[in-house]
Coordinates of C-alpha atoms and ligand atoms in Angstrom, one line a residue:
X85 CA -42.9 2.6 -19.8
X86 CA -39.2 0.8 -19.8
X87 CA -38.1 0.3 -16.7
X88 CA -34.6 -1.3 -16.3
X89 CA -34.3 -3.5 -13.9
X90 CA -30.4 -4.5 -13.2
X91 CA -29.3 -8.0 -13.5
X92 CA -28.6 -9.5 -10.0
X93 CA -25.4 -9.3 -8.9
X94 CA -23.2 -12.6 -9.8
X95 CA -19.5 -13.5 -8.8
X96 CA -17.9 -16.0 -10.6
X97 CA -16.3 -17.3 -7.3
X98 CA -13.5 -19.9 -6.8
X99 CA -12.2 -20.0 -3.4
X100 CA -9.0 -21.9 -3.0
X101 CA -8.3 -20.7 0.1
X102 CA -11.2 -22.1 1.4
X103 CA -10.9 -25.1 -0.3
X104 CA -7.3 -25.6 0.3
X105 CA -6.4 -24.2 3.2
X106 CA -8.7 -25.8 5.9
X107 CA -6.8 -25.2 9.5
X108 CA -5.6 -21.8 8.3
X109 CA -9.0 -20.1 9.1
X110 CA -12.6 -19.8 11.1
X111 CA -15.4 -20.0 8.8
X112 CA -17.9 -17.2 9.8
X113 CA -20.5 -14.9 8.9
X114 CA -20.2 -10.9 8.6
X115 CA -22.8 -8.9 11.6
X116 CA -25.8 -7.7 9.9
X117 CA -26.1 -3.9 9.3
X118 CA -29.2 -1.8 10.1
X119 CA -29.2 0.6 6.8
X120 CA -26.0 -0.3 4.3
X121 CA -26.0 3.0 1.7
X122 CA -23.0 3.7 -0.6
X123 CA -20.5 6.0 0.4
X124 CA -18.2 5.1 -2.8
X125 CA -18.6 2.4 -5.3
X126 CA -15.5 1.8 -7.8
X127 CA -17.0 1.1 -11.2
X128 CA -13.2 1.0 -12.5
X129 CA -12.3 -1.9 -10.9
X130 CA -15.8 -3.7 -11.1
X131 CA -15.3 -4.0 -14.8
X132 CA -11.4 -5.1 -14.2
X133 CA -12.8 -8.1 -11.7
X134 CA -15.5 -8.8 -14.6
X135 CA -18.4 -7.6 -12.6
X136 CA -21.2 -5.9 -13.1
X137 CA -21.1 -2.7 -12.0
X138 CA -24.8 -1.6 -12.6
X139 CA -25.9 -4.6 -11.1
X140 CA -23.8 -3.8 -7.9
X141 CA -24.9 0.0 -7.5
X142 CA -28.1 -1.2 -6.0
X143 CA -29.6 -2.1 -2.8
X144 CA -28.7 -5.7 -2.9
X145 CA -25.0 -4.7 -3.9
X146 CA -25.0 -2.2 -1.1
X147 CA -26.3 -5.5 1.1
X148 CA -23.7 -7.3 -0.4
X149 CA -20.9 -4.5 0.8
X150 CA -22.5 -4.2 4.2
X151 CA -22.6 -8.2 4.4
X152 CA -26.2 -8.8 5.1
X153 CA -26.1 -10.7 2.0
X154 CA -23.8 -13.4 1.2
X155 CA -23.8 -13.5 -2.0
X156 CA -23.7 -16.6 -3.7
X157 CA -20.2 -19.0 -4.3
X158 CA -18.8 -17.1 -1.4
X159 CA -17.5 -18.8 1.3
X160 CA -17.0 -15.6 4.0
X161 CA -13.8 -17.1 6.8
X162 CA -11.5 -14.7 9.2
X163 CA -7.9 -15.9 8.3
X164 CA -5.4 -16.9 11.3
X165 CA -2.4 -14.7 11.2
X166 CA 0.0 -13.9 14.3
X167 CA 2.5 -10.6 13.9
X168 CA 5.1 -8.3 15.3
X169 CA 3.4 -5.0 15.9
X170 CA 5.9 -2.4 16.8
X171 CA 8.6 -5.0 17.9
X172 CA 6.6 -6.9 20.2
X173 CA 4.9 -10.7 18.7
X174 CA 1.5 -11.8 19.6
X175 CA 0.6 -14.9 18.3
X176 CA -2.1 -14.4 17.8
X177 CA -3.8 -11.6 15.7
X178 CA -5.9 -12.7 12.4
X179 CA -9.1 -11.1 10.8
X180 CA -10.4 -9.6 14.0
X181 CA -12.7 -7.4 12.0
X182 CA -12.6 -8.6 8.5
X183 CA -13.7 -11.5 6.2
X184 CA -12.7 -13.1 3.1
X185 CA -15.9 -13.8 0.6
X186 CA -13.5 -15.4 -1.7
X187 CA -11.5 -15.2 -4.7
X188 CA -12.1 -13.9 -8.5
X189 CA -10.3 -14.2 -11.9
X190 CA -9.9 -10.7 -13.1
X191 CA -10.1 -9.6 -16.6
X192 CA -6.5 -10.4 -16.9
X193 CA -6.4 -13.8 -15.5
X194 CA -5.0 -12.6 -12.2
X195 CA -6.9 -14.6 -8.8
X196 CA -8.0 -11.8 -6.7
X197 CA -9.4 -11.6 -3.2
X198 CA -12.8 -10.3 -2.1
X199 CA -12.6 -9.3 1.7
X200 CA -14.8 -7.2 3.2
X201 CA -13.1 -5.1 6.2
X202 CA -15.5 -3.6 9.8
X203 CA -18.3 -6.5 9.2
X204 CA -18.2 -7.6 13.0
X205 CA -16.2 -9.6 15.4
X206 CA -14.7 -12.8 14.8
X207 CA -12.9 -15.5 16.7
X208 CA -9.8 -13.4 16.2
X209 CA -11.6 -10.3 17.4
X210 CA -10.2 -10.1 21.0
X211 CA -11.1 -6.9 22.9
X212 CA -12.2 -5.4 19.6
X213 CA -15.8 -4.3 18.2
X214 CA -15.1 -6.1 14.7
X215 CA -16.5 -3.0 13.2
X216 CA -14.8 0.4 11.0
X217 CA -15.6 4.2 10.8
X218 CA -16.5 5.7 8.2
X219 CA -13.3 8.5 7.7
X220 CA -10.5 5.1 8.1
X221 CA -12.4 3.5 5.4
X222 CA -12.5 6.0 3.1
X223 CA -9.0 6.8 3.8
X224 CA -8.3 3.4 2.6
X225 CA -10.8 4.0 -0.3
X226 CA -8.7 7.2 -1.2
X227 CA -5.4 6.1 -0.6
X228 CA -5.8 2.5 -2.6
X229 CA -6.6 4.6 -5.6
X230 CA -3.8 7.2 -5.1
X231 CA -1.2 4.9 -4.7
X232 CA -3.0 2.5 -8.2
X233 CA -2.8 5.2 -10.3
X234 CA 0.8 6.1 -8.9
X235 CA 1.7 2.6 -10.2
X236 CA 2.6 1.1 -6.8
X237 CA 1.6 -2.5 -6.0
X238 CA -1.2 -2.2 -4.1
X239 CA -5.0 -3.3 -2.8
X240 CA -7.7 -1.2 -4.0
X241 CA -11.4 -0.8 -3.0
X242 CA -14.6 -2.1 -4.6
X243 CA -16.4 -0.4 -2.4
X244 CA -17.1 1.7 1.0
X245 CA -20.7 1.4 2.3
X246 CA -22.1 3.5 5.5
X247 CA -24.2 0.8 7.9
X248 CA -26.3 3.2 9.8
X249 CA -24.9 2.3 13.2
X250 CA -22.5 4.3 15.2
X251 CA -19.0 2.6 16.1
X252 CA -17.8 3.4 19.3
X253 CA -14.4 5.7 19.1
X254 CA -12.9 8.0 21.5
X255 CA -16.7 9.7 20.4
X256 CA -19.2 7.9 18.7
X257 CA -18.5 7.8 14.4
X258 CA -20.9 6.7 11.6
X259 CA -20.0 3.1 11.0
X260 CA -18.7 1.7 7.3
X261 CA -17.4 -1.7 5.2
X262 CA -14.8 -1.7 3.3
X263 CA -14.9 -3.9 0.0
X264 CA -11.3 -4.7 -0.4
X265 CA -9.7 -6.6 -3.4
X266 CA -6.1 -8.1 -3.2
X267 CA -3.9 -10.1 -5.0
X268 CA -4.4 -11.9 -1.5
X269 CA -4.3 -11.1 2.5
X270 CA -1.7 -13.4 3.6
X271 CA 0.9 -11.7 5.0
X272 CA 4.3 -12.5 6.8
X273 CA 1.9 -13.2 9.9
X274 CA 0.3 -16.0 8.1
X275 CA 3.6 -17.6 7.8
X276 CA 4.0 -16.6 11.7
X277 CA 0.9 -18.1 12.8
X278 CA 2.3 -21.5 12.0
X279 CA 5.7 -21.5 12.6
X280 CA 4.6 -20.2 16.6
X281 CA 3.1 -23.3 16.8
X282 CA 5.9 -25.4 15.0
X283 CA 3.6 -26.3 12.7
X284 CA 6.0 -27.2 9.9
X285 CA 3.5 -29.1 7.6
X286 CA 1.7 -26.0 7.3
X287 CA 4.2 -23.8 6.6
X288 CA 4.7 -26.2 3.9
X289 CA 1.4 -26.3 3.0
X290 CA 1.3 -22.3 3.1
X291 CA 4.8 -21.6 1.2
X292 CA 3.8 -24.2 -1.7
X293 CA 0.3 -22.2 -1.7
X294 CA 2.3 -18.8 -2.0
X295 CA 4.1 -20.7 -4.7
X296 CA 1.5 -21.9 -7.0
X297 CA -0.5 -18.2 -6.4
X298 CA 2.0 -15.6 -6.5
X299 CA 5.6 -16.7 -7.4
X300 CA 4.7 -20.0 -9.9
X301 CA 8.6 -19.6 -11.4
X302 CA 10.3 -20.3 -8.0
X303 CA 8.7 -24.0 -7.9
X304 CA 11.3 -24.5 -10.9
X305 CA 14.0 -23.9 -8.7
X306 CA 15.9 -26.4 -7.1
X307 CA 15.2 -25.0 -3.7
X308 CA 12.0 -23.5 -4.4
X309 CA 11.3 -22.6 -0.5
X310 CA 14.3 -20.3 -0.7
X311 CA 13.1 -19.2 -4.0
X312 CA 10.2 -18.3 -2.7
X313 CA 11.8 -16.0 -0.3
X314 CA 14.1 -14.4 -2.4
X315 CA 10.9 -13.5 -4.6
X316 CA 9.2 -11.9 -1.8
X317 CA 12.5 -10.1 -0.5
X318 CA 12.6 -8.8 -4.6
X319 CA 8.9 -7.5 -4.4
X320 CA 9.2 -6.1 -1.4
X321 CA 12.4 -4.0 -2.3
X322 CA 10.3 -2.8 -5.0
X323 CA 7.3 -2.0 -2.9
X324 CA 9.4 0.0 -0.4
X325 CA 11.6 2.0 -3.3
X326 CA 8.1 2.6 -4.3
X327 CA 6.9 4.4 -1.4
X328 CA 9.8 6.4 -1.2
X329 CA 9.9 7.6 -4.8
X330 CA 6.5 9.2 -4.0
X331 CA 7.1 10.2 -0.2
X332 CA 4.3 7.3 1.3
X333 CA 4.8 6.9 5.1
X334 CA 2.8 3.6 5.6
X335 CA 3.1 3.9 9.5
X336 CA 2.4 0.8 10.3
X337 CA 4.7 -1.9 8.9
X338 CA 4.0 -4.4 11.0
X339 CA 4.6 -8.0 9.8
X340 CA 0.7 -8.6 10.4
X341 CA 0.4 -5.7 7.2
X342 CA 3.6 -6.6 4.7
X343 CA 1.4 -8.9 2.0
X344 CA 3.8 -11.7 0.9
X345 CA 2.2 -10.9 -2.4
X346 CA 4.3 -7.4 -2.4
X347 CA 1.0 -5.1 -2.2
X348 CA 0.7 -2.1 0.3
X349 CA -1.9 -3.1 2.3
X350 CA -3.6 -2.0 5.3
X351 CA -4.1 1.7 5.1
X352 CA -3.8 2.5 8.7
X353 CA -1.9 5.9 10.2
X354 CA -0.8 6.3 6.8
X355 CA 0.1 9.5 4.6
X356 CA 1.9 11.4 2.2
X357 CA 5.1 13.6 3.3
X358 CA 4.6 17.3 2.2
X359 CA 8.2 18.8 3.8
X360 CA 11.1 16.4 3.0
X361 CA 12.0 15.1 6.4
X362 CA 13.7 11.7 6.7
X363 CA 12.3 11.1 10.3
X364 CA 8.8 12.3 9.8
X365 CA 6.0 10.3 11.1
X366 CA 2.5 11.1 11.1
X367 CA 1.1 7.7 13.3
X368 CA 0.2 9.5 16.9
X369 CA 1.2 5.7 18.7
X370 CA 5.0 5.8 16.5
X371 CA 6.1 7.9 19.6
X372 CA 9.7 5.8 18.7
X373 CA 9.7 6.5 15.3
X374 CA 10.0 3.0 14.1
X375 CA 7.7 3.9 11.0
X376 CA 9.6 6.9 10.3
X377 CA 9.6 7.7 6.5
X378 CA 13.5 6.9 6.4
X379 CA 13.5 3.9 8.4
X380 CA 11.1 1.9 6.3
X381 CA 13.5 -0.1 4.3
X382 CA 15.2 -0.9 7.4
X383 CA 11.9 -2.3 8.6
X384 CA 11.1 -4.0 5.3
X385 CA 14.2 -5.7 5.9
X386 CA 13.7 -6.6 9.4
X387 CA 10.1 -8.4 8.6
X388 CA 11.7 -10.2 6.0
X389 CA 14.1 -11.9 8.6
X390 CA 10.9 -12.7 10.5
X391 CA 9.7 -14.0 7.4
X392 CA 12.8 -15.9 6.9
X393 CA 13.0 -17.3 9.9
X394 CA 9.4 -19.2 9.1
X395 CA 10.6 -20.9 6.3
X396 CA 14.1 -22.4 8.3
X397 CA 12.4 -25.7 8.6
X398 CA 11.6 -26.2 4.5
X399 CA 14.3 -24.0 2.9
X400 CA 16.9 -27.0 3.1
X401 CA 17.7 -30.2 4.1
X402 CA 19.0 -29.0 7.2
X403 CA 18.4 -26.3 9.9
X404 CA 22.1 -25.0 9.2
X405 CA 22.1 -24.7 6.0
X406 CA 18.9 -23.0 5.8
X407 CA 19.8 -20.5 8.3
X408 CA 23.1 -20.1 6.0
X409 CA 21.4 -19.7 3.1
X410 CA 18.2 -17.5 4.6
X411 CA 20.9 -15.5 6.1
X412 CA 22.7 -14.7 2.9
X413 CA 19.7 -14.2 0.5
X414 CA 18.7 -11.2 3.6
X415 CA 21.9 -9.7 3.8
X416 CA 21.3 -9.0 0.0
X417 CA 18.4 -7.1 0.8
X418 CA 19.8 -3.6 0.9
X419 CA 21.2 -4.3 -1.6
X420 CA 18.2 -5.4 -3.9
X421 CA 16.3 -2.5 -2.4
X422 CA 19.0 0.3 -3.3
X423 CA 19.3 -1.1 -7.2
X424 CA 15.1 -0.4 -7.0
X425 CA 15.0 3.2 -5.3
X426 CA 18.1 4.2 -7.4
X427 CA 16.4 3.2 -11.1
X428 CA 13.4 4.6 -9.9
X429 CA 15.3 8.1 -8.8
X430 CA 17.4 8.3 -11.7
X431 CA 14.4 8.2 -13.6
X432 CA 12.7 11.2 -11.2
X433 CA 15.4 13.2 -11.6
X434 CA 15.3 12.9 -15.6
X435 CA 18.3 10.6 -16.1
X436 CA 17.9 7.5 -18.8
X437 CA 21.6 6.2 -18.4
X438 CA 23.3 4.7 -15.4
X439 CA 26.7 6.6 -14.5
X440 CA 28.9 6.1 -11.8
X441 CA 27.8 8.7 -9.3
X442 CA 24.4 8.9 -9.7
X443 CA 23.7 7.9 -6.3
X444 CA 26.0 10.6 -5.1
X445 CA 23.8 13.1 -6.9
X446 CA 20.4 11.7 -5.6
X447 CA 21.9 11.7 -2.5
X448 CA 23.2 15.5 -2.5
X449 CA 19.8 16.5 -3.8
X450 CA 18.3 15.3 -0.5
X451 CA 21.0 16.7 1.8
X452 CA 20.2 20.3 0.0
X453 CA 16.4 19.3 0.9
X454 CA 16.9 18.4 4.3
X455 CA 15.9 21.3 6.7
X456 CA 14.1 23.4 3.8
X457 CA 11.3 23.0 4.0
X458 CA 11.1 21.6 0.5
X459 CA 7.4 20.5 -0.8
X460 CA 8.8 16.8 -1.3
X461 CA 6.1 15.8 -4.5
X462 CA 6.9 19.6 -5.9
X463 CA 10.5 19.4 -5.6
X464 CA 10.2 16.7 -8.1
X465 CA 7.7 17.9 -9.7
X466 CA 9.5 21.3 -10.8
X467 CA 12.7 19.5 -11.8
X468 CA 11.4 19.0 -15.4
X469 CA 11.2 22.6 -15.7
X470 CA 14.7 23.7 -14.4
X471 CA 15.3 21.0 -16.5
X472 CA 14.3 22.9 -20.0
X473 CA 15.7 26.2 -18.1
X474 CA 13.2 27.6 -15.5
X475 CA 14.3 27.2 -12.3
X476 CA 12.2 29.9 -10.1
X477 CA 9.5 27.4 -9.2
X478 CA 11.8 24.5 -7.9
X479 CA 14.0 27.0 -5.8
X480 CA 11.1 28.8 -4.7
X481 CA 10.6 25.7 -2.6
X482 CA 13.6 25.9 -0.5
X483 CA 14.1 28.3 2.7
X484 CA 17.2 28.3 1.9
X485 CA 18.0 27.5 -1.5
X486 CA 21.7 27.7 -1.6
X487 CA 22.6 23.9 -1.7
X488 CA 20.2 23.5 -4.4
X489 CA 21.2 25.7 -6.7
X490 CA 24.6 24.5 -6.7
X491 CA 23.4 20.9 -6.8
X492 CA 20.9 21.9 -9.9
X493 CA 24.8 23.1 -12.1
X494 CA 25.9 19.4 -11.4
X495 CA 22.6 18.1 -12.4
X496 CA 23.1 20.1 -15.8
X497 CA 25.9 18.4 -16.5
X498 CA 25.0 14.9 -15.5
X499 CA 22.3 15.8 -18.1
X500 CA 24.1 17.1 -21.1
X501 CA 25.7 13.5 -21.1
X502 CA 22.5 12.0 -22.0
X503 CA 21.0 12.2 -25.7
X504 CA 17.4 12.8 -24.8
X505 CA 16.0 15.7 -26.1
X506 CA 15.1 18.4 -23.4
X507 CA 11.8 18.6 -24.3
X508 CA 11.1 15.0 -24.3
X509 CA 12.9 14.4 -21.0
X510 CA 10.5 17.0 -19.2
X511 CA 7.5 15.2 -21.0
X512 CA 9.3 12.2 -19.5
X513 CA 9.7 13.2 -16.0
X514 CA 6.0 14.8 -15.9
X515 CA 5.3 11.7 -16.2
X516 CA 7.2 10.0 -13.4
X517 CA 6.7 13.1 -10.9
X518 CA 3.0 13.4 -9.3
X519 CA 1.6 17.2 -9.1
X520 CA -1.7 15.3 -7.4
X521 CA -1.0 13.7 -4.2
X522 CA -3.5 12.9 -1.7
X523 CA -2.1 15.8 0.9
X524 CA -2.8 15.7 4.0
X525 CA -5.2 18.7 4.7
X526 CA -7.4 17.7 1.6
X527 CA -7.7 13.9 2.9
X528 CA -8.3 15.5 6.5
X529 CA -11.0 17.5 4.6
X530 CA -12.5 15.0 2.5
X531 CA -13.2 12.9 5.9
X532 CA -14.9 15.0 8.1
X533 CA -16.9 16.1 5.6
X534 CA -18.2 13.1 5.2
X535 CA -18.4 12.2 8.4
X536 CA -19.5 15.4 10.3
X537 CA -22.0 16.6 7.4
X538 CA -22.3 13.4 6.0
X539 CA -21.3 15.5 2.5
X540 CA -19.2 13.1 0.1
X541 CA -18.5 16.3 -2.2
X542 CA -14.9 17.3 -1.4
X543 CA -14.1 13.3 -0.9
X544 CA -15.3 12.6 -4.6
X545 CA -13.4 16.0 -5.9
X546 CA -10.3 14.7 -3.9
X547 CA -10.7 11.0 -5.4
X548 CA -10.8 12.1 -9.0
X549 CA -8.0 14.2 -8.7
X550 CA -5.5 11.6 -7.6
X551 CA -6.3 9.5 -9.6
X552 CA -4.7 11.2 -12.3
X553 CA -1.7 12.4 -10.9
X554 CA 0.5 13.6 -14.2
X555 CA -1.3 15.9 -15.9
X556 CA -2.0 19.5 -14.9
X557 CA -5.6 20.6 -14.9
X558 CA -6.5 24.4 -14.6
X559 CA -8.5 24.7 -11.5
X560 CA -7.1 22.6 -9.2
X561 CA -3.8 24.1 -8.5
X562 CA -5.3 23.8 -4.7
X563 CA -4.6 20.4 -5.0
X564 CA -1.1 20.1 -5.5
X565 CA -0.1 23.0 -2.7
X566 CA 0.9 22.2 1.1
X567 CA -1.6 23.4 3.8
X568 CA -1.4 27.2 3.7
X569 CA -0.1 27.2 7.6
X570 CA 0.7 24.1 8.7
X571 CA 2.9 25.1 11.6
X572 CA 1.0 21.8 13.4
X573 CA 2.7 18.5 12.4
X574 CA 0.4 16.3 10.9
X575 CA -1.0 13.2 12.8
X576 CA -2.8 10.6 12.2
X577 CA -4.4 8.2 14.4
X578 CA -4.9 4.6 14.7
X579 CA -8.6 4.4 16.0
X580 CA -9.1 2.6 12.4
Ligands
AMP25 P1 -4.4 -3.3 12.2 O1 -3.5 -2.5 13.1 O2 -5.6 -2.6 11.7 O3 -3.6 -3.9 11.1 O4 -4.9 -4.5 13.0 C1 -4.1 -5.3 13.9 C2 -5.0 -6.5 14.4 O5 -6.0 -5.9 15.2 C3 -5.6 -7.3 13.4 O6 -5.7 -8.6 13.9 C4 -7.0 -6.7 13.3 O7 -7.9 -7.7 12.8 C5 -7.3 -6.3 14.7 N1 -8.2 -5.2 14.8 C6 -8.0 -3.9 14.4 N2 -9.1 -3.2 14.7 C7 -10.1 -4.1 15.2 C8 -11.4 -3.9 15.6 N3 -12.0 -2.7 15.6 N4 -12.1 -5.0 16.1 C9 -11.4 -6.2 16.1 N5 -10.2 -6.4 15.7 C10 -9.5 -5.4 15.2
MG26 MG1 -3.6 -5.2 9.8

């Protein structure tokens, strides 16, 4: 008989964080886990980090995930971070239920994180249990992949194992580890950890780490600390335009959760917007509306200047002239921001050139949304094929579709001053436009199934439909629809 045995799981660790970043965390070890069993293992990404996926699939890999095994190179720490959440700054917060294993070289030659996220309190744990439910982490699971495959920066999931202890919510939930991967975890709170403590050598120390990592060319700068900030203010404009191409409401921008890498990370309250509605929010503690959908650039801006305010002490010779100079490269921001979401609407809306007015036009299409009750990923979607002469299906989205119709003749227009071919700019914009988003009532779904009935089914279905979100498959026209009476807004909750 041929039995095969998998090779034990290796990582080809190298942990410069670790190494050279002493002061900046707590070494520690994740809680051990009665019964670690895979709820999701992401064979994808495996191969993209250069790991053996069969060799993970198995009881020790599930060990691994759970973090009753630490497997060998890693060196598991809580990082120190300190953040404004909502407004208010604690300082501090840092990996109060998560730990970094270490760091990988992906297929591609990019460093990647390893962290695993509910593996048990740390130093930074304060009232908390350390630990995470099984529907928030595959939310994050989910939502990771959506937003991958809808080419937006962000961190993904290895993998999502169930520990077979409860975690104490408002009831008791079926624990779960997340297996996280990032390009890295430190965030604007990193920076705000130190600069609390006016601790300028490590700031130094952190902003020349961000350097070498993440933003190599702004070391050839002649300020290179100013550099560095005008490369995170660029990726985060892109990150935010990003979001609001597709309709993501993170919910919880705090500075603790904007990655100076530029990745969306921490999938908390978050979710997709099914009616265009510039104030929605879905988080049940946004009571203010901070998050709201059309307020995230103004946030993204705002943690920026937090951001920039860290680095006033290294960005020039003097205080002054830093704050002059930190001041000037945020003022830009809206700016930066508005040159991203504008190329990526053109684009939605089918347009290859850049004309004067084009931000009028994106503009008017969202006042004849506003108050329609207009399916925001369908709106889009059924552009390209008003675009190549059937409009029923886009109108048929609006209450009132009045606006939109006389906004769809100067679209016409706008388009018959462009050279593409009809039919290649509706391929184009298929391609651009999502049918598959991960709607709310199918994530809600997916989750208490596999929490209440422990059944994975309609997560896995859900899961392989977003991520691919371009083509149309027969069958799952369920998918791409709002919730058949969804009178009730949406919330989500932050018991994560
Ligand atoms: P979050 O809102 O999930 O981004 O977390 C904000 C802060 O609270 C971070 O410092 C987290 O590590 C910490 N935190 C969140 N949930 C828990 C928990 N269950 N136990 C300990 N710390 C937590
Ligand atoms: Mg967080």
């Amino acid at each position: 008989m041929n039995i095969h045995t998998p090779a034990a799981p290796h990582f080809n660790f190298d942990n410069t964080y670790a190494r050279d970043l002493e002061g900046f965390y707590a070494p520690w070890k994740a809680d051990p886990v009665p019964e670690p069993k895979f709820l999701a293992f992401n064979h994808d990404l495996a191969s993209q980090l250069g790991l053996d996926g069969d060799a993970l699939k198995t009881d020790t890999g599930a060990a691994i995930f759970a973090g009753n095994t630490t497997p060998e190179g890693a060196s598991p720490l809580a990082q120190a971070y300190a953040g404004h959440q909502f407004g208010g700054f604690t300082p501090q917060l840092g990996d109060g239920r998560a730990l970094l294993l270490g760091e990988l070289i992906d297929q591609q030659g990019n460093r990647r994180d390893l962290q695993l996220k509910g593996s048990g309190r740390t130093p930074f744990s304060r009232g908390g249990d350390g630990k995470a439910a099984v529907g928030p982490v595959l939310r994050e699971y989910l939502m990771g992949e959506a937003m991958h495959a809808l080419g937006i920066p962000t961190t993904r999931a290895l993998a999502a194992v169930s520990t077979g202890e409860p975690v104490m919510r408002e009831a008791p939930l079926p624990g779960a580890v997340l297996t996280r991967v990032a390009a890295s975890h430190i965030r604007v709170g990193t920076f705000q950890f130190f600069a609390v403590r006016k601790d300028w050598p490590k700031i130094k120390q952190l902003a020349d780490y961000v350097i070498d990592r993440h933003y190599p060319e702004a070391r050839n700068d002649e300020s290179p600390y100013l550099a560095l900030f005008k490369a995170v203010a660029e990726a985060q404009a892109r990150l935010v335009a990003g979001w609001m191409h597709i309709g993501f409401i993170h919910g919880v921008m705090n500075t603790d959760n904007m990655s100076i890498s530029g990745e969306t990370i921490d999938y908390g309250p978050c979710a997709f917007m099914d009616h265009y509605a510039p104030n929605t929010v879905f988080s049940s503690i946004d009571a203010q509306g901070r998050y709201a959908y059309a307020n995230q650039p103004v946030i993204a801006r705002w943690n920026l200047t937090r951001f920039a305010e860290t680095l006033l002490s290294i960005a020039a010779p003097d205080t002054d002239r830093a704050t002059e100079l930190l001041t000037e490269a945020v003022n830009t921001f809206p700016e930066t921001y508005l040159r991203h979401w504008l190329a990526g609407m053109r684009t939605k809306i089918g347009l290859t050139t850049e004309l004067d007015g084009d931000l009028e036009l994106v503009n008017e299409l969202f006042a004849a949304m506003d108050g329609q009750n207009a399916d925001y990923a369908n709106v889009f979607r059924q552009l390209s094929k008003a675009s190549i002469g059937d409009e029923t299906p886009a109108r048929a989205l609006f209450s009132d579709d009045t606006a939109f119709t006389q906004w769809l003749e100067v679209w016409r227009i706008r388009l018959a001053s462009e050279d593409l071919s009809p039919q290649d700019r509706a391929i184009a914009m298929d391609r651009i436009n999502p049918l598959y988003i991960p709607r709310n009532h199918k994530v809600e779904e997916a989750l208490s199934a596999a929490t209440e009935s422990d059944d994975l089914a309609p997560f896995n279905a859900l899961l392989a439909v977003v991520r691919a979100p371009y083509v149309e498959v027969e069958g799952q026209q369920l998918y791409a629809e709002p919730a058949p009476n969804d009178d009730t807004p949406y919330q989500t909750f932050c018991g994560t």
